[in-house]
Amino acid sequence: MSAETTASLPPQAVEQAAALLRAGRLVAFPTETVYGLGADARNDAAVAAIYAAKGRPRFNPLISHFSEAGAAFAEVVEDDRARALAARFWPGPLTLVLPRAPGSRISELAAAGLPSLAVRVPAHPLAQALLRAAGVPVVAPSANRSGAVSPTTAAHVLEGLSGRIAAVLDGGPCAVGVESTVLDLTGATPLLLRPGGVPEDALRALLGPIGRPDPASAEDAARPAPGMLASHYAPALPVRLEAESVSPQEALLAFGPALPGAGAVWQLSESGDTMEAAARLFAGLRWLDAEGQRLGLTGIAAMPVPEAGLGAAIRDRLARAAAPRG
């Protein structure tokens, strides 16, 4: 992939960013969850450029983003459950996996050859403005190199992708800080493929029972949704989970009162607020990784985070960050 100059665009440059997307270029932009790396979802070459820029495994499909539910449902076969979820949670951090519509324009490469598509309507006003101005469906995985810590500011995007994409539309820090919840509606029982910005209990209140994918097939070559690789969101330093003590040779990802003795500390939320912790998670992992390497530390110790609220999504990200590399 040839290098190119990456422009940092101010919020008012929406039309410029939209023109770049229509021309098949890659543009990073903020959503309420993390910054996404956008491309025209109908353009095979543009979608391929996302995989190249991220170094992303080709069996991991991409989420298509739309400005409103009607545009999303034009690409998939929705049902009453999907319509009810869209009415309640869109725009917002919820991705629905549904059967692909026969006339869908979405690139097969974006779907990784699967008969389903992952679709969502983001809530961030700048994302909404960009999608309306572009007038095309936009695939947008997190705007970072594959497997690395997801970006929650424009500066994070430039750290990992400068020279590999055309532009980043700067909308400030992301509010939610973890990716969207991914819910599979292709079968009779809804399946939670990825915890995220919409808590599972809020989904159960609307749908009733929700299942989980079979762990035995989680490493199949074709993934049903983004974010299902076992080792993902991984800093360079190894991550140790559920830490109840910490050594001077470790960096600490703290939740609540920090454990004493760490070589470096990033506080997710001193008050134990999972919403605050989610918004600070990826920035914290990124900072601890860089600071820990600078100081010669041996790893990152992560304090326990409860399942309640966005805690499940945080725990999911940390488990992936700590998974064996291979």
Coordinates of C-alpha atoms in Angstrom, one line a residue:
M1 CA 0.0 0.0 0.0
S2 CA 1.5 3.3 -1.0
A3 CA 1.9 6.1 1.6
E4 CA -0.2 9.2 1.4
T5 CA -0.4 12.4 3.3
T6 CA -3.1 12.2 5.9
A7 CA -5.1 15.4 6.6
S8 CA -6.6 16.2 10.0
L9 CA -9.9 17.9 9.0
P10 CA -11.9 20.2 11.3
P11 CA -15.5 19.4 12.0
Q12 CA -16.8 21.9 9.4
A13 CA -15.0 19.9 6.6
V14 CA -17.8 17.4 6.3
E15 CA -18.3 17.9 2.6
Q16 CA -14.6 17.5 1.9
A17 CA -14.5 14.3 3.9
A18 CA -17.7 13.0 2.1
A19 CA -16.1 13.7 -1.3
L20 CA -13.1 11.7 -0.3
L21 CA -15.3 8.8 0.6
R22 CA -17.2 8.9 -2.7
A23 CA -13.9 9.0 -4.5
G24 CA -12.9 5.7 -2.9
R25 CA -10.5 7.1 -0.3
L26 CA -10.3 6.2 3.4
V27 CA -11.5 8.7 6.0
A28 CA -11.5 8.2 9.8
F29 CA -14.4 9.9 11.7
P30 CA -15.8 9.9 15.2
T31 CA -18.7 7.9 16.4
E32 CA -20.1 7.8 19.9
T33 CA -18.1 4.6 20.5
V34 CA -14.6 4.9 18.9
Y35 CA -13.2 6.5 15.7
G36 CA -14.1 4.5 12.7
L37 CA -12.1 4.1 9.5
G38 CA -14.6 4.7 6.7
A39 CA -14.8 3.6 3.1
D40 CA -17.6 3.4 0.6
A41 CA -19.2 0.1 1.4
R42 CA -20.1 -0.5 -2.3
N43 CA -16.6 0.0 -3.5
D44 CA -14.6 -3.3 -3.4
A45 CA -11.3 -1.5 -3.9
A46 CA -12.0 1.0 -1.1
V47 CA -13.0 -1.9 1.2
A48 CA -9.8 -3.8 0.3
A49 CA -7.9 -0.6 1.2
I50 CA -9.3 -0.7 4.7
Y51 CA -8.0 -4.3 5.2
A52 CA -4.6 -3.1 3.8
A53 CA -4.4 0.0 6.0
K54 CA -5.4 -2.0 9.2
G55 CA -3.6 -5.2 8.3
R56 CA -6.9 -6.8 9.2
P57 CA -7.6 -10.5 8.9
R58 CA -9.9 -11.0 5.9
F59 CA -12.2 -13.4 7.7
N60 CA -13.3 -10.6 10.0
P61 CA -16.3 -8.8 8.4
L62 CA -17.0 -5.1 8.6
I63 CA -19.9 -3.1 10.0
S64 CA -21.8 -0.9 7.5
H65 CA -23.0 2.5 8.8
F66 CA -26.0 4.5 7.8
S67 CA -27.6 7.8 8.6
E68 CA -31.0 6.3 9.4
A69 CA -32.7 2.9 9.9
G70 CA -34.5 2.9 6.5
A71 CA -31.2 3.1 4.6
A72 CA -29.8 0.3 6.7
F73 CA -32.8 -2.0 6.3
A74 CA -32.6 -1.5 2.5
E75 CA -29.5 -3.7 2.6
V76 CA -30.8 -6.5 4.9
V77 CA -33.9 -8.6 5.5
E78 CA -35.2 -7.1 8.8
D79 CA -37.9 -8.5 11.0
D80 CA -40.1 -7.2 13.9
R81 CA -37.3 -7.7 16.4
A82 CA -34.9 -5.6 14.3
R83 CA -37.5 -2.9 13.8
A84 CA -38.2 -2.7 17.5
L85 CA -34.5 -2.6 18.3
A86 CA -34.0 0.2 15.8
A87 CA -36.8 2.2 17.2
R88 CA -35.4 1.9 20.7
F89 CA -31.6 2.1 20.2
W90 CA -30.9 3.8 16.8
P91 CA -29.1 6.1 16.4
G92 CA -26.8 4.5 19.0
P93 CA -24.1 1.9 19.8
L94 CA -26.0 -1.2 18.6
T95 CA -25.0 -3.3 15.5
L96 CA -27.5 -5.8 14.1
V97 CA -26.5 -8.8 12.1
L98 CA -29.3 -9.7 9.6
P99 CA -29.6 -11.7 6.4
R100 CA -28.3 -9.9 3.4
A101 CA -31.0 -8.5 1.1
P102 CA -31.0 -10.0 -2.5
G103 CA -30.4 -6.5 -4.0
S104 CA -27.9 -5.3 -1.4
R105 CA -25.1 -3.0 -2.7
I106 CA -22.7 -3.9 0.0
S107 CA -19.3 -5.3 -1.1
E108 CA -19.0 -9.1 -0.6
L109 CA -15.5 -8.3 0.7
A110 CA -17.0 -6.2 3.5
A111 CA -19.2 -9.2 4.5
A112 CA -16.3 -11.6 4.3
G113 CA -18.4 -13.8 2.0
L114 CA -21.1 -14.4 4.6
P115 CA -24.8 -14.4 3.8
S116 CA -25.4 -11.8 6.6
L117 CA -24.5 -8.1 7.0
A118 CA -23.7 -6.1 10.1
V119 CA -25.5 -2.7 10.1
R120 CA -25.8 0.2 12.5
V121 CA -26.9 3.9 12.7
P122 CA -24.3 5.8 14.8
A123 CA -25.5 8.6 17.1
H124 CA -22.5 11.0 16.9
P125 CA -23.6 14.2 15.2
L126 CA -20.5 14.5 13.0
A127 CA -20.9 10.8 11.9
Q128 CA -24.5 11.5 11.1
A129 CA -23.5 14.6 9.1
L130 CA -20.8 12.7 7.2
L131 CA -23.1 9.8 6.3
R132 CA -25.8 12.2 5.0
A133 CA -23.3 14.2 3.0
A134 CA -21.6 11.1 1.5
G135 CA -24.9 9.5 0.4
V136 CA -23.4 6.0 0.5
P137 CA -23.3 3.2 3.0
V138 CA -19.9 3.4 4.9
V139 CA -18.0 0.5 6.3
A140 CA -16.1 1.6 9.3
P141 CA -14.1 -0.7 11.6
S142 CA -12.1 1.0 14.4
A143 CA -9.5 3.3 12.9
N144 CA -6.4 1.5 14.2
R145 CA -4.0 -1.2 13.0
S146 CA -5.7 -4.6 13.4
G147 CA -5.4 -6.0 16.9
A148 CA -4.1 -2.7 18.4
V149 CA -5.9 -0.5 20.9
S150 CA -8.9 1.2 19.4
P151 CA -8.7 5.0 19.0
T152 CA -11.0 7.5 20.9
T153 CA -9.4 10.7 19.6
A154 CA -8.2 11.9 16.2
A155 CA -4.6 12.0 17.6
H156 CA -4.9 8.2 18.3
V157 CA -5.9 7.6 14.7
L158 CA -2.9 9.6 13.4
E159 CA -0.6 7.7 15.7
G160 CA -1.4 4.4 14.0
L161 CA -2.6 5.3 10.5
S162 CA -1.0 8.5 9.4
G163 CA 0.3 8.1 5.8
R164 CA -2.1 5.1 5.3
I165 CA -5.4 7.0 4.9
A166 CA -6.6 10.2 3.3
A167 CA -8.0 12.1 6.3
V168 CA -9.4 12.1 9.8
L169 CA -12.4 14.2 10.7
D170 CA -11.6 15.5 14.1
G171 CA -14.7 15.5 16.4
G172 CA -13.0 15.4 19.8
P173 CA -12.9 12.5 22.2
C174 CA -15.6 9.7 21.9
A175 CA -18.2 9.6 24.6
V176 CA -18.9 5.9 25.0
G177 CA -15.3 4.6 24.4
V178 CA -16.1 1.0 23.6
E179 CA -17.4 -0.4 20.4
S180 CA -21.1 -1.1 19.6
T181 CA -22.9 -4.1 21.0
V182 CA -23.3 -6.7 18.2
L183 CA -26.5 -8.7 18.1
D184 CA -27.1 -11.6 15.7
L185 CA -30.8 -11.8 14.5
T186 CA -30.2 -14.3 11.7
G187 CA -31.8 -17.2 13.8
A188 CA -34.8 -17.7 16.0
T189 CA -32.9 -16.9 19.1
P190 CA -31.0 -13.6 19.3
L191 CA -27.3 -14.1 19.9
L192 CA -25.0 -11.6 21.6
L193 CA -21.8 -11.7 19.6
R194 CA -20.1 -8.8 21.2
P195 CA -20.9 -6.8 24.4
G196 CA -20.7 -3.1 23.9
G197 CA -22.3 0.3 24.3
V198 CA -25.8 -1.1 24.8
P199 CA -26.0 -3.3 27.9
E200 CA -27.3 -6.8 27.5
D201 CA -30.0 -6.3 30.1
A202 CA -31.5 -3.4 28.0
L203 CA -31.7 -5.8 25.1
R204 CA -33.3 -8.6 27.2
A205 CA -35.9 -6.1 28.4
L206 CA -37.1 -5.7 24.8
L207 CA -36.5 -9.2 23.3
G208 CA -36.5 -11.6 26.2
P209 CA -33.9 -14.4 26.3
I210 CA -30.6 -13.8 24.4
G211 CA -28.1 -16.6 23.7
R212 CA -24.3 -16.7 23.1
P213 CA -22.4 -18.2 20.2
D214 CA -21.0 -21.7 20.7
P215 CA -17.4 -21.3 22.0
A216 CA -16.4 -24.4 20.0
S217 CA -17.0 -22.5 16.8
A218 CA -15.6 -19.1 17.9
E219 CA -12.3 -19.6 16.0
D220 CA -14.0 -20.8 12.8
A221 CA -12.4 -19.3 9.7
A222 CA -15.5 -17.2 8.9
R223 CA -16.5 -14.9 11.8
P224 CA -20.2 -13.9 12.0
A225 CA -19.3 -10.4 13.3
P226 CA -16.5 -8.0 14.0
G227 CA -14.6 -8.2 17.2
M228 CA -14.7 -12.0 17.7
L229 CA -11.0 -12.8 17.4
A230 CA -9.8 -14.2 20.7
S231 CA -6.7 -11.9 20.8
H232 CA -7.7 -8.4 19.9
Y233 CA -7.4 -4.8 21.1
A234 CA -3.9 -5.9 22.3
P235 CA -1.1 -3.6 23.5
A236 CA 2.5 -4.7 23.1
L237 CA 2.9 -5.4 26.8
P238 CA 1.2 -8.5 28.2
V239 CA -2.0 -7.9 30.1
R240 CA -2.8 -9.7 33.4
L241 CA -6.5 -9.7 34.4
E242 CA -8.3 -9.6 37.8
A243 CA -5.2 -8.1 39.6
E244 CA -5.4 -7.9 43.3
S245 CA -1.8 -6.8 43.8
V246 CA 0.8 -5.2 41.5
S247 CA 4.6 -5.1 41.4
P248 CA 6.8 -2.1 40.7
Q249 CA 7.6 -3.7 37.4
E250 CA 4.0 -3.6 36.2
A251 CA 1.8 -0.8 35.0
L252 CA -1.7 -0.7 36.6
L253 CA -5.1 -0.2 34.9
A254 CA -7.0 0.9 38.0
F255 CA -10.7 0.7 38.6
G256 CA -11.8 2.2 42.0
P257 CA -9.1 2.9 44.6
A258 CA -5.7 2.1 42.9
L259 CA -3.6 -0.8 44.2
P260 CA -0.3 0.5 45.6
G261 CA 3.2 -0.1 44.2
A262 CA 2.7 0.1 40.4
G263 CA 5.4 1.5 38.1
A264 CA 2.7 3.5 36.3
V265 CA -1.0 4.0 36.8
W266 CA -4.0 4.8 34.6
Q267 CA -7.3 5.3 36.5
L268 CA -10.4 4.2 34.6
S269 CA -12.8 5.5 37.2
E270 CA -11.9 6.2 40.9
S271 CA -15.6 6.2 41.7
G272 CA -16.2 2.9 40.0
D273 CA -18.4 4.3 37.2
T274 CA -18.4 1.8 34.2
M275 CA -19.5 4.6 31.8
E276 CA -16.5 6.7 32.7
A277 CA -14.3 3.6 32.6
A278 CA -15.5 2.7 29.2
A279 CA -14.7 6.1 27.8
R280 CA -11.2 5.9 29.3
L281 CA -10.4 2.3 28.5
F282 CA -8.6 2.4 25.1
A283 CA -6.8 5.7 25.9
G284 CA -5.6 4.1 29.1
L285 CA -4.3 0.9 27.5
R286 CA -2.6 3.0 24.9
W287 CA -0.9 5.2 27.5
L288 CA 0.1 2.4 29.8
D289 CA 1.6 0.5 26.9
A290 CA 3.7 3.4 25.8
E291 CA 4.7 4.5 29.3
G292 CA 5.4 1.0 30.4
Q293 CA 7.7 0.3 27.4
R294 CA 9.4 3.7 28.1
L295 CA 10.0 2.7 31.7
G296 CA 11.0 -0.9 30.9
L297 CA 8.0 -2.4 32.7
T298 CA 7.1 -6.0 32.1
G299 CA 3.3 -5.9 31.7
I300 CA 0.0 -4.3 32.5
A301 CA -2.1 -5.5 35.5
A302 CA -5.8 -4.8 35.2
M303 CA -7.9 -4.5 38.3
P304 CA -11.3 -6.3 38.3
V305 CA -14.3 -4.6 36.7
P306 CA -17.8 -5.7 37.5
E307 CA -20.2 -7.0 34.8
A308 CA -22.9 -4.4 35.5
G309 CA -23.6 -1.6 33.0
L310 CA -20.8 -1.3 30.5
G311 CA -18.6 -3.5 32.6
A312 CA -19.3 -6.5 30.5
A313 CA -18.0 -4.7 27.4
I314 CA -14.9 -3.6 29.3
R315 CA -14.2 -7.1 30.5
D316 CA -14.6 -8.4 27.0
R317 CA -12.1 -6.0 25.6
L318 CA -9.6 -6.7 28.4
A319 CA -10.0 -10.5 28.0
R320 CA -9.1 -10.1 24.3
A321 CA -6.2 -7.8 25.1
A322 CA -4.9 -10.5 27.5
A323 CA -5.5 -13.5 25.2
P324 CA -2.4 -15.5 24.0
R325 CA -0.8 -14.0 20.9
G326 CA -0.4 -16.3 17.9

